[in-house]
Short mmCIF file of C-alpha atoms and ligand atoms in Angstrom, two decimals:
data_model
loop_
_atom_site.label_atom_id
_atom_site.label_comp_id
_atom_site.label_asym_id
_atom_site.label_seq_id
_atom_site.Cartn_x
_atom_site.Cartn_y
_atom_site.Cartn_z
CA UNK E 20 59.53 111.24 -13.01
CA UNK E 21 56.92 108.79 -12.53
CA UNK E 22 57.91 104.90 -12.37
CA UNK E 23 57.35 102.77 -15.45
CA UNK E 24 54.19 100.99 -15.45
CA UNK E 25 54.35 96.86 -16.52
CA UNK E 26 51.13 97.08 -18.46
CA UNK E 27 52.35 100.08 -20.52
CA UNK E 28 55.75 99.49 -20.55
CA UNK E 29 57.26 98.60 -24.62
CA UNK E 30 53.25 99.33 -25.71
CA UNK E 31 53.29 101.48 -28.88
CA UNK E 32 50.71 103.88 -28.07
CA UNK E 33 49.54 106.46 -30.84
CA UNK E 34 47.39 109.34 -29.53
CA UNK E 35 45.44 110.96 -31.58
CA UNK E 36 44.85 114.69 -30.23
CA UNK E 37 42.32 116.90 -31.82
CA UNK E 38 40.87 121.40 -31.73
CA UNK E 39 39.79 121.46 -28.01
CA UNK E 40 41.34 123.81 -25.25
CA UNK E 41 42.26 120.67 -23.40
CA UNK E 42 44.99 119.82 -25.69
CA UNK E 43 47.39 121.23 -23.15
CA UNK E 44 46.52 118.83 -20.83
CA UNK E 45 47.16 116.12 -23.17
CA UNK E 46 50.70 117.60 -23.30
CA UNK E 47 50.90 116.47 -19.78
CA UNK E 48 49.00 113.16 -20.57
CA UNK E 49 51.49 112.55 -23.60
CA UNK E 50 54.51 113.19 -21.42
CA UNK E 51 53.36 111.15 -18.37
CA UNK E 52 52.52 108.31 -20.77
CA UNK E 53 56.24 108.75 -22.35
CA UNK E 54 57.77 107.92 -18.37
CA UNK E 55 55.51 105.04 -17.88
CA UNK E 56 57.75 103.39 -20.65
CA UNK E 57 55.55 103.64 -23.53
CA UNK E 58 56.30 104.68 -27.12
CA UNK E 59 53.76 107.70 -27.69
CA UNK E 60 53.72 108.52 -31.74
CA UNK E 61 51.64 111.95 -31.36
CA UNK E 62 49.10 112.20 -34.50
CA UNK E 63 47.80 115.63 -34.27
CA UNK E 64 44.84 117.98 -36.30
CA UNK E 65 45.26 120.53 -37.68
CA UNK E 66 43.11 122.18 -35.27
CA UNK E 67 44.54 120.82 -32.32
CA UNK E 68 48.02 122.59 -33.78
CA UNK E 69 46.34 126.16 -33.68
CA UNK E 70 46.17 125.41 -29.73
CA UNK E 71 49.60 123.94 -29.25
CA UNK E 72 52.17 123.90 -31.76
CA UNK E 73 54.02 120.03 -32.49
CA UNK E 74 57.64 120.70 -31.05
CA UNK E 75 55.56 120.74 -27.81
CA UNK E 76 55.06 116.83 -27.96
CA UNK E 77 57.73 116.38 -29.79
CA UNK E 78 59.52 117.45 -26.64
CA UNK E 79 57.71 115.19 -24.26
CA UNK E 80 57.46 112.05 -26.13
CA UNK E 81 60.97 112.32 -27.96
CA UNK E 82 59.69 111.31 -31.13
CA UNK E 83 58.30 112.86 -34.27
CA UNK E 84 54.92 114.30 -34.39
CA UNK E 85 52.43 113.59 -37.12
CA UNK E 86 50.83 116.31 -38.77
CA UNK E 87 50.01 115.82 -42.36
CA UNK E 88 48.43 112.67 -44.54
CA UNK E 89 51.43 112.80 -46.92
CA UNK E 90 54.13 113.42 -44.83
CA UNK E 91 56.17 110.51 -44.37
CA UNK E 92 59.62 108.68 -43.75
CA UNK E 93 60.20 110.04 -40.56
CA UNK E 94 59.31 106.83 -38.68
CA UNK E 95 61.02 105.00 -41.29
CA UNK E 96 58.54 104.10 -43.72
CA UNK E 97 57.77 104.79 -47.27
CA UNK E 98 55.39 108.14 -47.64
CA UNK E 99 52.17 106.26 -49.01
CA UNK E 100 52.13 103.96 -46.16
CA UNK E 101 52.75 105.97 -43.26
CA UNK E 102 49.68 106.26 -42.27
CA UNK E 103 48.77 102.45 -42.25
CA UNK E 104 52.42 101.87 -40.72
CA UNK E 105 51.32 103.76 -37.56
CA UNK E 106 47.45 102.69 -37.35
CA UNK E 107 48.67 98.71 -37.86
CA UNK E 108 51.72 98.87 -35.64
CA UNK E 109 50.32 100.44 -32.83
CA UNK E 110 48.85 98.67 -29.33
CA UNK E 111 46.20 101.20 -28.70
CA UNK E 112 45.10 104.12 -30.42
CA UNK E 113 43.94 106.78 -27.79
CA UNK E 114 42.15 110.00 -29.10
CA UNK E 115 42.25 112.59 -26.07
CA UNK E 116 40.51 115.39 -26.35
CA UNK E 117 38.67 114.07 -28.92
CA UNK E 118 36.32 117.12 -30.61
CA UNK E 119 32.71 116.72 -31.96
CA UNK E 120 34.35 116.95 -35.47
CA UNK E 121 36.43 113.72 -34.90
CA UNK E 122 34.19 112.25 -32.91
CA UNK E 123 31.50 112.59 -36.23
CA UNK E 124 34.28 111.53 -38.62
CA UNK E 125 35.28 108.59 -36.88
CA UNK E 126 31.31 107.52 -36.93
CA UNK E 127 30.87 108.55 -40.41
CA UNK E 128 34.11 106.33 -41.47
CA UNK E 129 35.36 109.34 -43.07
CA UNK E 130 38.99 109.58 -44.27
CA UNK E 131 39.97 113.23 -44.67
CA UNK E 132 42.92 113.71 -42.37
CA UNK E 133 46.22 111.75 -40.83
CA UNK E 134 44.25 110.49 -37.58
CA UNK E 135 40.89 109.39 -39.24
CA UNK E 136 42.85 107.93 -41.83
CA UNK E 137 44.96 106.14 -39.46
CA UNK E 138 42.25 105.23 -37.40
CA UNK E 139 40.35 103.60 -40.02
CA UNK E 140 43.44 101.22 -40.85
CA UNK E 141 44.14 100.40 -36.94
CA UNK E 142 42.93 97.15 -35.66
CA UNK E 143 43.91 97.54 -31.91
CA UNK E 144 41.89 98.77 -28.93
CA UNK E 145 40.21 102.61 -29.91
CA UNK E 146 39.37 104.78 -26.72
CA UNK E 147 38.36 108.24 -26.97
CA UNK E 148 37.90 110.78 -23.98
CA UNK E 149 35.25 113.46 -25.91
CA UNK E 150 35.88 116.74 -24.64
CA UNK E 151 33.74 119.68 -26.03
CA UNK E 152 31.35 122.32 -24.58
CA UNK E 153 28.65 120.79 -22.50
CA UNK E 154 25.41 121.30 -25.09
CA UNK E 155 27.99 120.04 -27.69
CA UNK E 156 28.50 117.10 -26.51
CA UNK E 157 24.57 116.71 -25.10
CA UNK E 158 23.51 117.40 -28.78
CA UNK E 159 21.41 113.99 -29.82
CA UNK E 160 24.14 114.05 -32.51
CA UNK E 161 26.99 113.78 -31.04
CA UNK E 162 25.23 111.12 -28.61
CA UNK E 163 24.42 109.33 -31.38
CA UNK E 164 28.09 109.21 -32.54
CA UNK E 165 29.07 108.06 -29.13
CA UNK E 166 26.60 105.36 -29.69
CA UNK E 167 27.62 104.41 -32.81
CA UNK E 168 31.15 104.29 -32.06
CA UNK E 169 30.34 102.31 -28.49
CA UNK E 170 28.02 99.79 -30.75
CA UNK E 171 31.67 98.81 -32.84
CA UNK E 172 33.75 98.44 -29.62
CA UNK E 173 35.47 102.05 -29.08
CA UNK E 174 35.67 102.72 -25.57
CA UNK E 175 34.85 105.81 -24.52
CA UNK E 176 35.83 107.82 -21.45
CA UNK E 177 32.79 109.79 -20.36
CA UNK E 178 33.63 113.94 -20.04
CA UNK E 179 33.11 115.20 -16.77
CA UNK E 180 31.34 118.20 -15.25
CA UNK E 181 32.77 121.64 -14.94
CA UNK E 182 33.27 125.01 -16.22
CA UNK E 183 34.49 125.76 -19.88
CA UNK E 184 36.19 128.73 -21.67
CA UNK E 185 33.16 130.02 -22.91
CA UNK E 186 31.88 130.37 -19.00
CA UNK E 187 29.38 128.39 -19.01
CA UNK E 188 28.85 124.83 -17.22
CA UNK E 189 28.07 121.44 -17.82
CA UNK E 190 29.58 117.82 -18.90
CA UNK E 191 32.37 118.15 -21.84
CA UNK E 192 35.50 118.47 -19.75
CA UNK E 193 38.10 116.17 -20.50
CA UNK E 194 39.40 114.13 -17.13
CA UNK E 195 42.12 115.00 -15.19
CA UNK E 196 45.52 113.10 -16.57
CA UNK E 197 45.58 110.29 -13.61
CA UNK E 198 41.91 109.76 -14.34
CA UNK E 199 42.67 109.35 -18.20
CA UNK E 200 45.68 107.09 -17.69
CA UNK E 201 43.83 105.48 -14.64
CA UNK E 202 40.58 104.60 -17.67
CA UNK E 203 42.88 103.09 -19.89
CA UNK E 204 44.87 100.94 -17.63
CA UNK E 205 41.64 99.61 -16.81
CA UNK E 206 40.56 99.05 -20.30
CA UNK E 207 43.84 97.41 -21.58
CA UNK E 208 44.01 95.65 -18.22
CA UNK E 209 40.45 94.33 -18.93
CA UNK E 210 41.57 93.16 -22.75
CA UNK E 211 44.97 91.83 -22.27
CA UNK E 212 45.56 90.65 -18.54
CA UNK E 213 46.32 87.45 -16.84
CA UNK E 214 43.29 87.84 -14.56
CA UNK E 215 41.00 88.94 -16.86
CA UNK E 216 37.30 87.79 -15.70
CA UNK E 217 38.76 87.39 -12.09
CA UNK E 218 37.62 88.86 -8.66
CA UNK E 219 39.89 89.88 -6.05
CA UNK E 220 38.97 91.53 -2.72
CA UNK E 221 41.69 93.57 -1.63
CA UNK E 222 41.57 95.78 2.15
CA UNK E 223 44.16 98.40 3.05
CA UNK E 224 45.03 100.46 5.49
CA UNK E 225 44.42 101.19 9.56
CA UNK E 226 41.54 100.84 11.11
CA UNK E 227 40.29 103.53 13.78
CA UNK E 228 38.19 102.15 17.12
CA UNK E 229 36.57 104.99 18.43
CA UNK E 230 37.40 106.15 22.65
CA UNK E 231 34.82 109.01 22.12
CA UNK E 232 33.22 110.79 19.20
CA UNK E 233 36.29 112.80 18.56
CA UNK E 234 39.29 110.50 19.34
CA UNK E 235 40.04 106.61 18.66
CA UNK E 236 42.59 103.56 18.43
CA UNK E 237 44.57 103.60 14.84
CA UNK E 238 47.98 102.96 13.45
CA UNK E 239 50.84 104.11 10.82
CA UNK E 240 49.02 102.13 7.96
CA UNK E 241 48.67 104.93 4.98
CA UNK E 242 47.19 102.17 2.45
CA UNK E 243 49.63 102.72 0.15
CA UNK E 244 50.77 99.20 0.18
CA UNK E 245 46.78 97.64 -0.61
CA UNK E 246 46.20 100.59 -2.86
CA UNK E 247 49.20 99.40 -4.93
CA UNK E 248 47.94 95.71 -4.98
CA UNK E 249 44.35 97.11 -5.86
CA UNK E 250 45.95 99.07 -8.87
CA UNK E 251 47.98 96.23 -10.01
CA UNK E 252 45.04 93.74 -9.84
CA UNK E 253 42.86 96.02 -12.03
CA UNK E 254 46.27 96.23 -14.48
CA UNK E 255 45.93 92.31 -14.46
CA UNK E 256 42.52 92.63 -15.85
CA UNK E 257 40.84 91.90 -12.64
CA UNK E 258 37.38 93.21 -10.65
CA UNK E 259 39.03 94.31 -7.93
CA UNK E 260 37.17 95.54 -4.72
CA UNK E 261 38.46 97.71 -2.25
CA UNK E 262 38.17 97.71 1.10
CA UNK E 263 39.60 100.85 3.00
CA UNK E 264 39.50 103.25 5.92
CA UNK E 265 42.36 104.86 3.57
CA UNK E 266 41.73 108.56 1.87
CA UNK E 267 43.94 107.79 -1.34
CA UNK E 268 42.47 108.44 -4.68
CA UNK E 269 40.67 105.13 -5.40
CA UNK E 270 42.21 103.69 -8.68
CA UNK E 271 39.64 104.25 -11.81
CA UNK E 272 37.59 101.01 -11.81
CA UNK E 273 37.59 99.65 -8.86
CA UNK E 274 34.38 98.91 -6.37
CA UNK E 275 35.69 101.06 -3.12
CA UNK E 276 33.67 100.13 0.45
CA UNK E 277 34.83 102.49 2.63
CA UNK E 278 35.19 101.66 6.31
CA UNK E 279 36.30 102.77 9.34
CA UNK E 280 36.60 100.20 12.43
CA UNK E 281 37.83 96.31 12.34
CA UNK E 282 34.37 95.40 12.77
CA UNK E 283 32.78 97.14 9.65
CA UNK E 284 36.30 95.36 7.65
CA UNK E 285 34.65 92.35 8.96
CA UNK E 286 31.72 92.95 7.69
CA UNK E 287 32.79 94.15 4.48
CA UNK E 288 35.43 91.42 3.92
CA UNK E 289 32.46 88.51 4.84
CA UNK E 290 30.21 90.58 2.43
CA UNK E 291 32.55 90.44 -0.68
CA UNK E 292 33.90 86.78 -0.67
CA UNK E 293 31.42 84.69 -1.69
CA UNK E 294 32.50 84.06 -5.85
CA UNK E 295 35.76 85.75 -4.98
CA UNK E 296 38.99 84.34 -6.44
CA UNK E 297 41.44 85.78 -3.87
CA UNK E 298 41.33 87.57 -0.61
CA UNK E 299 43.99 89.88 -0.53
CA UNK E 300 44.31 91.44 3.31
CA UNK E 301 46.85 93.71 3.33
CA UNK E 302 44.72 96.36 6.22
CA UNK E 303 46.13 96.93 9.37
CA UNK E 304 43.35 96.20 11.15
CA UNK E 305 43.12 96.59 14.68
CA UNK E 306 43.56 94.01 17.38
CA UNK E 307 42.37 95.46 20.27
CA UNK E 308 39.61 98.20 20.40
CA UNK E 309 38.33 100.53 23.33
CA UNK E 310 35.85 98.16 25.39
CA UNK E 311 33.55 101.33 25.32
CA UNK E 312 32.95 104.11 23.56
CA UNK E 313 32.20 107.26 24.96
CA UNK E 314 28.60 108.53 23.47
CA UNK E 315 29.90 112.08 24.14
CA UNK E 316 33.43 113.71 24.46
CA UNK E 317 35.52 112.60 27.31
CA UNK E 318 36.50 115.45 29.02
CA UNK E 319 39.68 116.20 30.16
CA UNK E 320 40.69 117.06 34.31
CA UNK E 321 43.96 119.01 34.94
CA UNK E 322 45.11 116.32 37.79
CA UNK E 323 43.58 113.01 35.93
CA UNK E 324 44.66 111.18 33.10
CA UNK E 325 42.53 108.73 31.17
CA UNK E 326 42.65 104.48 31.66
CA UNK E 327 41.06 102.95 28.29
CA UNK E 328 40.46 99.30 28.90
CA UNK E 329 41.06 97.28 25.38
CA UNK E 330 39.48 94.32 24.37
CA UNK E 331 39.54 91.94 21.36
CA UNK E 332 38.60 92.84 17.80
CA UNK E 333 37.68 89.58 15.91
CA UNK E 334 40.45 88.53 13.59
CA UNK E 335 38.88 88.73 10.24
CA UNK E 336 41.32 85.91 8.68
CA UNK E 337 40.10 83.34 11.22
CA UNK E 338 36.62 84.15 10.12
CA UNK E 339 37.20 83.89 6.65
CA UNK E 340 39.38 80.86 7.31
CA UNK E 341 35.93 79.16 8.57
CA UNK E 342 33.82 80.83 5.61
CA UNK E 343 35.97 79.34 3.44
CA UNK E 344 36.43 75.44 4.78
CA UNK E 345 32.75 75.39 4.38
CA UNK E 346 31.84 77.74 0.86
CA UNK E 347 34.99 77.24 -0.66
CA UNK E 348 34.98 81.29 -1.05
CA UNK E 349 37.62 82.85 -1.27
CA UNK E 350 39.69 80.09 -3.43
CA UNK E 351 42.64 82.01 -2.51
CA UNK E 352 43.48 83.80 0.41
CA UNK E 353 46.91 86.26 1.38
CA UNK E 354 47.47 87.86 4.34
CA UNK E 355 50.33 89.80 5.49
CA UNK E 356 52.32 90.04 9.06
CA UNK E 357 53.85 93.69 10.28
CA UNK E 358 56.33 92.50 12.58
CA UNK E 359 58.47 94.63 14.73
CA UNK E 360 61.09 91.39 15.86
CA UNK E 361 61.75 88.08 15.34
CA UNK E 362 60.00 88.80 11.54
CA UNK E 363 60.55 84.62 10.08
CA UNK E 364 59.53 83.42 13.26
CA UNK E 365 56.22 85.16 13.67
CA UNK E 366 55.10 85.31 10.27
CA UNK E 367 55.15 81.69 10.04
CA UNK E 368 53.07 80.74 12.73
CA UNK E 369 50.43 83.38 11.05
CA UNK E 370 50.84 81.43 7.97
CA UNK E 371 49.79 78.21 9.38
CA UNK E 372 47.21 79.94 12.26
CA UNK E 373 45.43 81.50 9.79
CA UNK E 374 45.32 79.26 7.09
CA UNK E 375 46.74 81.10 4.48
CA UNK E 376 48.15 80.56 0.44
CA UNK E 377 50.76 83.34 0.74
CA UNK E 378 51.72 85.09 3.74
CA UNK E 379 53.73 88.50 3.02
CA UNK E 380 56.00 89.66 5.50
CA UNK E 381 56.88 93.47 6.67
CA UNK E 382 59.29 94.24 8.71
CA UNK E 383 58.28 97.66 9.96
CA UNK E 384 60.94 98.64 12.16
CA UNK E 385 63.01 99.64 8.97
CA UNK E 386 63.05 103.31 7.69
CA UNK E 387 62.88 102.07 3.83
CA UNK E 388 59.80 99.79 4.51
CA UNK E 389 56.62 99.21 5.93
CA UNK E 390 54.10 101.91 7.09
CA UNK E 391 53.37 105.31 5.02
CA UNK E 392 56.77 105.09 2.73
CA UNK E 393 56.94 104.36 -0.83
CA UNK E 394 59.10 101.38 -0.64
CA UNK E 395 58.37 97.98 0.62
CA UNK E 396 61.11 94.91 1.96
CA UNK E 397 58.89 91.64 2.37
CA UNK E 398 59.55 88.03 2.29
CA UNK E 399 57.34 85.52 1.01
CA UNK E 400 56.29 82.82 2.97
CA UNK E 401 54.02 79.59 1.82
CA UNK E 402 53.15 76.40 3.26
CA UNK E 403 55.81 73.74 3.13
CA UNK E 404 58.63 76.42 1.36
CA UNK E 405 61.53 78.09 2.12
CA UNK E 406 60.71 81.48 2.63
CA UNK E 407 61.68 84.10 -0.25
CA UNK E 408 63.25 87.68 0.42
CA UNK E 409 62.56 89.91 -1.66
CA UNK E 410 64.88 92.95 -2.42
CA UNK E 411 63.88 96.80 -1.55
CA UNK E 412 61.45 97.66 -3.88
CA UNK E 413 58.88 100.21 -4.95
CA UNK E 414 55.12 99.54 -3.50
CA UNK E 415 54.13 98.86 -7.42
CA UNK E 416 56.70 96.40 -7.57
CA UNK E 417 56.12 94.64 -4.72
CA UNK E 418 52.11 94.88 -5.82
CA UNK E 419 53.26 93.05 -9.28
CA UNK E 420 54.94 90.40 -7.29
CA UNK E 421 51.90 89.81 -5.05
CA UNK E 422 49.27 89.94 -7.74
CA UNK E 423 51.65 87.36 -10.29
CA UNK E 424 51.79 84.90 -7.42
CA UNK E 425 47.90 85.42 -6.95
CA UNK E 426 47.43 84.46 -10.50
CA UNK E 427 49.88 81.51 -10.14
CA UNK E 428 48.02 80.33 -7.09
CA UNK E 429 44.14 80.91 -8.48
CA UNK E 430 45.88 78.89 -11.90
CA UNK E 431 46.58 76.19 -9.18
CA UNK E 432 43.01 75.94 -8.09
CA UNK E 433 41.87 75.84 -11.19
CA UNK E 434 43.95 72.45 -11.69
CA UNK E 435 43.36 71.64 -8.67
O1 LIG N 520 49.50 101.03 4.36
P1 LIG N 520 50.97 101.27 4.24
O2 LIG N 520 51.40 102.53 4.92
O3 LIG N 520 51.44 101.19 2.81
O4 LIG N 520 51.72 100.09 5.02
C1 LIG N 520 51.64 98.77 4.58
C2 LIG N 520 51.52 97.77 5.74
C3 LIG N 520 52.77 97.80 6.58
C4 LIG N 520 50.29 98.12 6.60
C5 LIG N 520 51.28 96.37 5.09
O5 LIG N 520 52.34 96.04 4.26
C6 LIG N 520 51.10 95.29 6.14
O6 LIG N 520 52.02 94.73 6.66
N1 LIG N 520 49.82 94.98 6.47
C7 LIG N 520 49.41 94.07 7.55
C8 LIG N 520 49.45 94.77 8.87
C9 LIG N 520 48.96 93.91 10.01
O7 LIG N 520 47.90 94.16 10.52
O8 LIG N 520 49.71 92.87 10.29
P2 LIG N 520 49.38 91.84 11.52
O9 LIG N 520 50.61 91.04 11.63
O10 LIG N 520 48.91 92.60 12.72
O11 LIG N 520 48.19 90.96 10.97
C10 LIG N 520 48.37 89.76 10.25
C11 LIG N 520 47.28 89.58 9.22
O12 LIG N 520 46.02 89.43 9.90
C12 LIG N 520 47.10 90.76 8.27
O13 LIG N 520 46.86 90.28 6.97
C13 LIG N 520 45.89 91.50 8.83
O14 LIG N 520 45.16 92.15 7.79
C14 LIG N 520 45.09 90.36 9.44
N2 LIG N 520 44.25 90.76 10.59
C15 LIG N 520 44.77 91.48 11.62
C16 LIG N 520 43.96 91.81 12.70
C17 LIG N 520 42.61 91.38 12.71
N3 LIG N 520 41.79 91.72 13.69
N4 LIG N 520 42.14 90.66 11.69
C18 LIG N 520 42.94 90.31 10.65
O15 LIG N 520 42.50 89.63 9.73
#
């Protein structure tokens, strides 16, 4: 069971599913939309029932399906309106796979079956994820449609490439589910969120100093943590980029640098303040690196072992900390402190050293929190407050927390 998500959580979501092999993976997509606290009303056509028959989302959504223009009072409401009940009530209306044939009707404006009907009367958010056979959807018709449909403010979620029951290849797959649900948090984050227009710089995980071509310097950091602040920062609406050594799927929508060293972070970090909101460090990055790198493998004696001699990395928060007293860029900066003892102590003098907004403090010496696991135990820490502990909570929630007080604090400068 996946964990609710905040921006989905209450919406009324009605997804439209049309005739396209890939309605079984909007089965999937209906059910994992269902855990991340949604209410999914299921509008299906009659083509997409000769695929998969109703009782299959009635299952995963625990609510009626819709089938039929005159069916009615299931949800409640009179027969004749039932169909404007569910376009007018709902949040979004999300057509995955959505065929040629709709695709064409919903151009047209034609009003021949339950979902063009009801997407005719909706007045929320439309995104549609096409999925047909590759020439299909290439056809300067159904492009057109796209177009069309773009022009009036549907969103659509491009197909991608790949091999289709017929055998043959091209673009007209729908996406995987995590890409679809990844598209439209970005969308709805885009329309409805608190930092909306906003851009936040986010970096996580390790960082790894080479010794030699094939070894080097890193540490526990997984990115899970800054990957969860990215994801909840594009939720808020934001243009989030990411700055990783990390190998996680990227969330849909962000701008990903990857990197590898503290140096290229640097580099990266300097390159993507200027105009940003907030600086959000939550990397690992190293502190010391190998004073020199081997060109070629260090090889190994049976009677020797190996002395590395470490020096300094540059600390990428005191850099930005001068960047900013003379830009002004970033307008809002949070770092974090992994500490391993004495966790109030240390964090505050990082607080005040580096010059930070918010300072979020790990400590990583407990199982539950910290690096690679997917819970988090931090306390807040800003200038001139009493520090705030938060509970044990999921990496999401802790993201949420992070990302609200980031909007609170960029608010602030606005004021300011
Ligand atoms: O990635 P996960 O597995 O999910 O784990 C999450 C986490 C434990 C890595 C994360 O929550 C965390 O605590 N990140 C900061 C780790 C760290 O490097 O802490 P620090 O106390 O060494 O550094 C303090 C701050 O200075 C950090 O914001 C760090 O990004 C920054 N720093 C550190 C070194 C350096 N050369 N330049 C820096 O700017």
């Amino acid at each position: 069971m996946s964990e609710p998500i905040r921006l989905l959580a209450g919406k009324r979501i009605v997804l439209g599913v049309t005739g396209s092999i890939a309605v079984y993976k909007a089965a999937d997509l209906a059910s994992k939309l269902t855990q991340t606290g949604a209410r999914v009303d299921v509008v299906m056509t009659e083509s997409a029932q000769r695929f998969v028959t109703p009782l299959t989302f009635q299952a995963v959504t625990g609510r009626p399906v819709y089938t039929d223009l005159w069916q009615g009072g299931s949800a409640g409401l009179p027969t004749h309106i039932a169909h404007v009940g569910l376009g007018e009530g709902a949040d979004v209306l999300f057509i995955a796979p959505c065929s040629a044939n709709t695709l064409a009707k919903l151009a047209q404006g034609l009003a021949d079956d339950l979902l063009s009907v009801t997407a005719l009367a909706a007045r929320c958010p439309l995104i549609l994820a096409p999925a047909m056979d590759g020439s299909m959807y290439e056809h300067p018709a159904t492009q057109a449609n796209v177009q069309t449909l773009l022009q009036r403010g549907a969103a659509v979620i491009e197909p991608v490439w790949g091999r289709f029951a017929s055998g043959l290849e091209g673009r007209g797959r729908l996406p995987e589910v995590p890409a679809l649900i990844g598209h439209l948090r970005h969308l709805l984050g885009m329309r409805w969120g608190a930092l909306a227009g906003r851009r936040i710089v986010v970096t996580a995980g390790g960082t790894r100093e080479a010794i030699d071509p094939v070894r080097y310097v890193g540490n526990h950091s997984s990115g899970k943590q800054g990957y969860a602040i990215a994801q909840a920062a594009l939720d808020a609406g934001a243009q989030v980029t990411l700055i990783s050594s990390a190998h996680l799927l990227a969330p849909v929508g962000v701008r990903f640098i990857q990197v590898e060293s503290a140096a290229d972070v640097l580099e990266a970090v300097l390159a993507s303040i200027p105009q940003a909101d907030a600086l959000i460090m939550a990397a690992a990055v190293a502190d010391f690196r190998p004073q020199q790198a081997a060109d070629r493998k260090i090889k190994k004696s049976d009677d020797e072992g190996l002395t590395l001699t470490l020096g300094r990395t540059a600390d990428v928060l005191l850099r930005v900390a001068e960047v900013r007293a003379a830009s002004g860029w970033p307008r809002v900066v949070v770092g974090f402190a992994a500490e391993s003892h004495d966790l109030l102590a240390n964090a505050q003098a990082k607080l005040s050293t580096k010059r930070l907004d918010l300072l979020v403090a790990n400590d990583v010496s407990a199982p539950d929190a910290g690096f690679a696991v997917d819970t988090n135990r931090v306390v807040l820490l800003r200038p001139a407050q009493a520090p705030e502990a938060l509970p044990l909570l999921s990496k999401q929630a802790v993201a949420e927390r992070i990302v609200d007080e980031v909007a609170r604090l960029i608010r602030a400068a606005d004021d300011a």
